[in-house]
Short mmCIF file of C-alpha atoms in Angstrom, two decimals:
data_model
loop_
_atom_site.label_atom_id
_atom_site.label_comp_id
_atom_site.label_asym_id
_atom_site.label_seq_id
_atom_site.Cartn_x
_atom_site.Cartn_y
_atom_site.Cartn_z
CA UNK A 1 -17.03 -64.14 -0.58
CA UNK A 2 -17.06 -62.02 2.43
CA UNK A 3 -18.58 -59.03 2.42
CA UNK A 4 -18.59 -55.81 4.14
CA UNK A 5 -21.54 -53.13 3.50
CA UNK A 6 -21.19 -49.34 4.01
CA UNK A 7 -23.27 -45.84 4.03
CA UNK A 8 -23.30 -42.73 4.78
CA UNK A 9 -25.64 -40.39 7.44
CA UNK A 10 -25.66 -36.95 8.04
CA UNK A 11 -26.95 -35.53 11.70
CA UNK A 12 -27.09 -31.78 11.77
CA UNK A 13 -23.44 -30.93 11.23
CA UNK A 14 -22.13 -34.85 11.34
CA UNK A 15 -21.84 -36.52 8.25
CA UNK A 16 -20.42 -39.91 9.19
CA UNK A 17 -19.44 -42.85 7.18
CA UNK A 18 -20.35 -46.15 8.69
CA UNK A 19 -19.09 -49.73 7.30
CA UNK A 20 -20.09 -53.14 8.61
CA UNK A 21 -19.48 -56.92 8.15
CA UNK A 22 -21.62 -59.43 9.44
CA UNK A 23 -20.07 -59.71 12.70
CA UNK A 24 -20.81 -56.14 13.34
CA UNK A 25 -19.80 -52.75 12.88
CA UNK A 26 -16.24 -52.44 12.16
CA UNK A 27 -15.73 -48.62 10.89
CA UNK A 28 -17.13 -44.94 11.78
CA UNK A 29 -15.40 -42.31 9.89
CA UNK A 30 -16.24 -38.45 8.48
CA UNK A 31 -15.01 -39.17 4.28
CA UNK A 32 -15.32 -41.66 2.07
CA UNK A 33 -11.75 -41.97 0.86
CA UNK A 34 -10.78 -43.00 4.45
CA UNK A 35 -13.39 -45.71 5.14
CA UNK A 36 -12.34 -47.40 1.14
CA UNK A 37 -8.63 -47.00 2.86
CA UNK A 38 -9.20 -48.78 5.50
CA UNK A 39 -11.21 -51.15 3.88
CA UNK A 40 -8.32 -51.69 1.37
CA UNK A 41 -5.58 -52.17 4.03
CA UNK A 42 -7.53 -54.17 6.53
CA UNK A 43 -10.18 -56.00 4.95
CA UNK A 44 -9.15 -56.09 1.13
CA UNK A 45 -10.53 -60.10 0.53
CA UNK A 46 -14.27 -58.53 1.11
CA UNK A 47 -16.25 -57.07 -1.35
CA UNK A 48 -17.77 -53.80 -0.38
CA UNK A 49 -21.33 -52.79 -1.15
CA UNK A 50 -23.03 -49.54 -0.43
CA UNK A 51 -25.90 -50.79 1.59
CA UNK A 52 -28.13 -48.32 3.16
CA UNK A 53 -30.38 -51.14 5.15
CA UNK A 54 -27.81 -53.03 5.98
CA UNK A 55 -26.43 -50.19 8.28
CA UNK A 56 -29.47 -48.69 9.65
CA UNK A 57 -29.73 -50.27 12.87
CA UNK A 58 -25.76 -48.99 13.52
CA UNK A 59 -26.91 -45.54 12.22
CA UNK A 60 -30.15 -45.48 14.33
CA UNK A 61 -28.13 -45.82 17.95
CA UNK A 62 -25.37 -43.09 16.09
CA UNK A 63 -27.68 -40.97 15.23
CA UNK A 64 -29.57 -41.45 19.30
CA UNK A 65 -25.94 -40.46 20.61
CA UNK A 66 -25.17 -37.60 18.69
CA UNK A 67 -28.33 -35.84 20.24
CA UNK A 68 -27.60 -37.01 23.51
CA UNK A 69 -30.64 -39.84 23.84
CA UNK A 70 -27.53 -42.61 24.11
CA UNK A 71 -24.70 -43.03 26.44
CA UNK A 72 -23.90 -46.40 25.05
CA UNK A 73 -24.40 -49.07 21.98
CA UNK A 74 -25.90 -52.33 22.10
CA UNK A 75 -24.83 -53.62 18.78
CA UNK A 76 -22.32 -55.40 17.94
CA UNK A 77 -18.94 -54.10 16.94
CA UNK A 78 -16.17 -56.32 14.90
CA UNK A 79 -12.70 -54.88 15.27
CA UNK A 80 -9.72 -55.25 12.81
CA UNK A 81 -6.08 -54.36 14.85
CA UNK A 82 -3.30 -55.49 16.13
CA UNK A 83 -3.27 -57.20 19.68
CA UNK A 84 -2.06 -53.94 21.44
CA UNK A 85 -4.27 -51.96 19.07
CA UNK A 86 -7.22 -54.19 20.24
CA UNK A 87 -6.33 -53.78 23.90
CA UNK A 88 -5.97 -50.06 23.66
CA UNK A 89 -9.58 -50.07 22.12
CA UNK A 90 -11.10 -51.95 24.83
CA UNK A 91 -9.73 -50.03 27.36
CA UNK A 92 -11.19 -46.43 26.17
CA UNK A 93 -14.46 -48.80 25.70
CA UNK A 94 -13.88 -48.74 29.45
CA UNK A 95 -14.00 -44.93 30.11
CA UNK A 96 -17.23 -43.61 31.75
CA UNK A 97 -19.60 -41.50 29.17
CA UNK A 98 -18.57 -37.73 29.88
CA UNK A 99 -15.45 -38.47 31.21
CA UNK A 100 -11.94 -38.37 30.25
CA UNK A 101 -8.54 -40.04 30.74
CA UNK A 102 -4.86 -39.10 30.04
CA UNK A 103 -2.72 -40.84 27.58
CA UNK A 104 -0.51 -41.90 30.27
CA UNK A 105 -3.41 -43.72 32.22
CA UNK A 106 -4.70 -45.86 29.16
CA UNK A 107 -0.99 -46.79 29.26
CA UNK A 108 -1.03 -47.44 33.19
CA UNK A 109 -4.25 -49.22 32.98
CA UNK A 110 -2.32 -52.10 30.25
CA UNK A 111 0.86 -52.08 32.52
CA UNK A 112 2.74 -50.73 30.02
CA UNK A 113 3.72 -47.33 31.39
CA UNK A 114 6.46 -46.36 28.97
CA UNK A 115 4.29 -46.98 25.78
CA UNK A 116 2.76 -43.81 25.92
CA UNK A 117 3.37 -42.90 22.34
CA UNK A 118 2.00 -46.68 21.22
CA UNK A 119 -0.86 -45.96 22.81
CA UNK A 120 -1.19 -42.75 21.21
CA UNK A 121 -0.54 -44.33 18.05
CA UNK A 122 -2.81 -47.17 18.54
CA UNK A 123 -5.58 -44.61 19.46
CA UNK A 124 -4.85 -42.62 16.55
CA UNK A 125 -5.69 -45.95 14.54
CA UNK A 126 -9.24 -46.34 15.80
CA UNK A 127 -11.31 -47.38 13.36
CA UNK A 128 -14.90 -46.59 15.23
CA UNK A 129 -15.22 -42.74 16.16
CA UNK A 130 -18.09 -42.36 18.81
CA UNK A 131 -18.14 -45.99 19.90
CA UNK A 132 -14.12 -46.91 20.90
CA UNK A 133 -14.40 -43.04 22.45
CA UNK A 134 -11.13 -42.37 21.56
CA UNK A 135 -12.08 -38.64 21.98
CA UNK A 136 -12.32 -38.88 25.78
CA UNK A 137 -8.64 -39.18 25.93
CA UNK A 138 -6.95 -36.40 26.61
CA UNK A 139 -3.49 -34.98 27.03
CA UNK A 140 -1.64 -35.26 30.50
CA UNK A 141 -2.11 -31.65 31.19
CA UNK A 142 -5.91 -32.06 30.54
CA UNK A 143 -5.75 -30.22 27.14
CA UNK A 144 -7.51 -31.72 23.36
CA UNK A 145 -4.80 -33.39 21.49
CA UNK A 146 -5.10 -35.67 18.49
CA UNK A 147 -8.32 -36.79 16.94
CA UNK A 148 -8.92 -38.10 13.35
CA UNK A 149 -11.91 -36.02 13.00
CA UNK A 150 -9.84 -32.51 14.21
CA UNK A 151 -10.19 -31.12 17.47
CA UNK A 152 -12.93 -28.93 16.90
CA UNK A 153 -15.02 -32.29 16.66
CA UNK A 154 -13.13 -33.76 19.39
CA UNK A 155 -13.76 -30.38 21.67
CA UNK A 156 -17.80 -30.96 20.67
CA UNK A 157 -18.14 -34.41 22.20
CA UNK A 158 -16.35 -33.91 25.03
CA UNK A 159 -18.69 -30.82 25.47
CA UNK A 160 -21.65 -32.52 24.46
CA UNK A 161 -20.95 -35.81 27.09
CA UNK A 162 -20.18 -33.06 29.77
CA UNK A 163 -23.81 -31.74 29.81
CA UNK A 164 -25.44 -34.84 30.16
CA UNK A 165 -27.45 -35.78 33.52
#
C-alpha cells in the first residue's frame, strides 16, 4: 500500500502542516483538517501516517526559508493536479524570489490570455504554500488578493522576500 506521511512544525508565528509520499513533498498547509482533505480527495488509496522523521528534511529547508537563510528548495516535490493546474504551478515555480507577477501574466506566460480566472482558480488549488509561491502573485493593479493562508500571511512573505539581499 502506498503511503503518504505527515507532521506538523511551528516557526515563530508559522505553524505549518507538511505531508509527503515517497516521491517527495506533495502538501504545505496551516490546519490539519485541510491537509486530511486533501489527502482524502487526491490521494485517498494511501494510508497516512503521522511521521515526524519522515518529514524533517522538508521541514529543515521550510523552516531555513521562513527566516530568510533560503531562497529556494532542493528537495523533491510530488504534485497531485490537473494538467492546467500542474502548468500553472510550474510557472509561479518560475517567478524570481522577492518578486511578483500579475494574474494576467501567469496567464500570458501559458498562452492562454483569457483564462485569467482558471488560473486564479488553479492557484487557489495549490497544494504547497512557500514552495509553488503562489503568494508572489498578485492582482493586476499590484494589490494582495487571494491566498489560502489569508492575506495577512500573504502580505508577510511578500514583505519578508522584499528585504532580502
Amino acid at each position: 500500500m502506498k503511503r503518504i506521511y505527515w507532521s506538523n512544525r511551528t516557526y515563530e508565528s508559522w505553524t505549518l502542516y507538511l505531508a509527503a509520499t515517497e516521491n517527495g513533498l506533495c502538501y504545505v498547509g496551516f490546519n490539519v483538517q485541510g491537509l486530511m482533505d486533501w489527502v482524502k480527495a487526491k490521494l485517498s488509496a494511501y494510508q497516512i501516517e503521522q511521521r515526524d522523521e519522515e518529514i524533517q528534511p522538508y521541514a529543515k529547508e521550510l523552516e531555513e526559508y521562513l527566516k530568510g537563510e533560503r531562497t529556494f528548495f532542493t528537495f523533491a516535490s510530488d504534485m497531485h493536479g490537473t494538467k492546467f493546474q500542474l502548468a500553472v504551478w510550474r510557472e509561479i515555480r518560475n517567478i524570481t524570489y522577492g518578486q511578483t507577477k500579475t494574474y494576467s501574466e501567469i496567464a500570458n506566460q501559458l498562452q492562454k490570455p483569457t483564462a485569467i480566472r482558471a488560473t486564479a482558480a488553479a492557484i487557489g488549488a495549490n497544494p504547497l504554500l512557500f514552495v509553488v509561491p503562489c503568494h508572489r502573485v498578485i492582482g493586476k493593479n499590484g494589490q494582495l488578493t487571494g491566498y489560502r493562508g489569508g492575506l495577512e500571511r500573504k502580505r508577510q512573505l511578500v514583505l519578508m522576500e522584499s528585504r532580502q539581499d
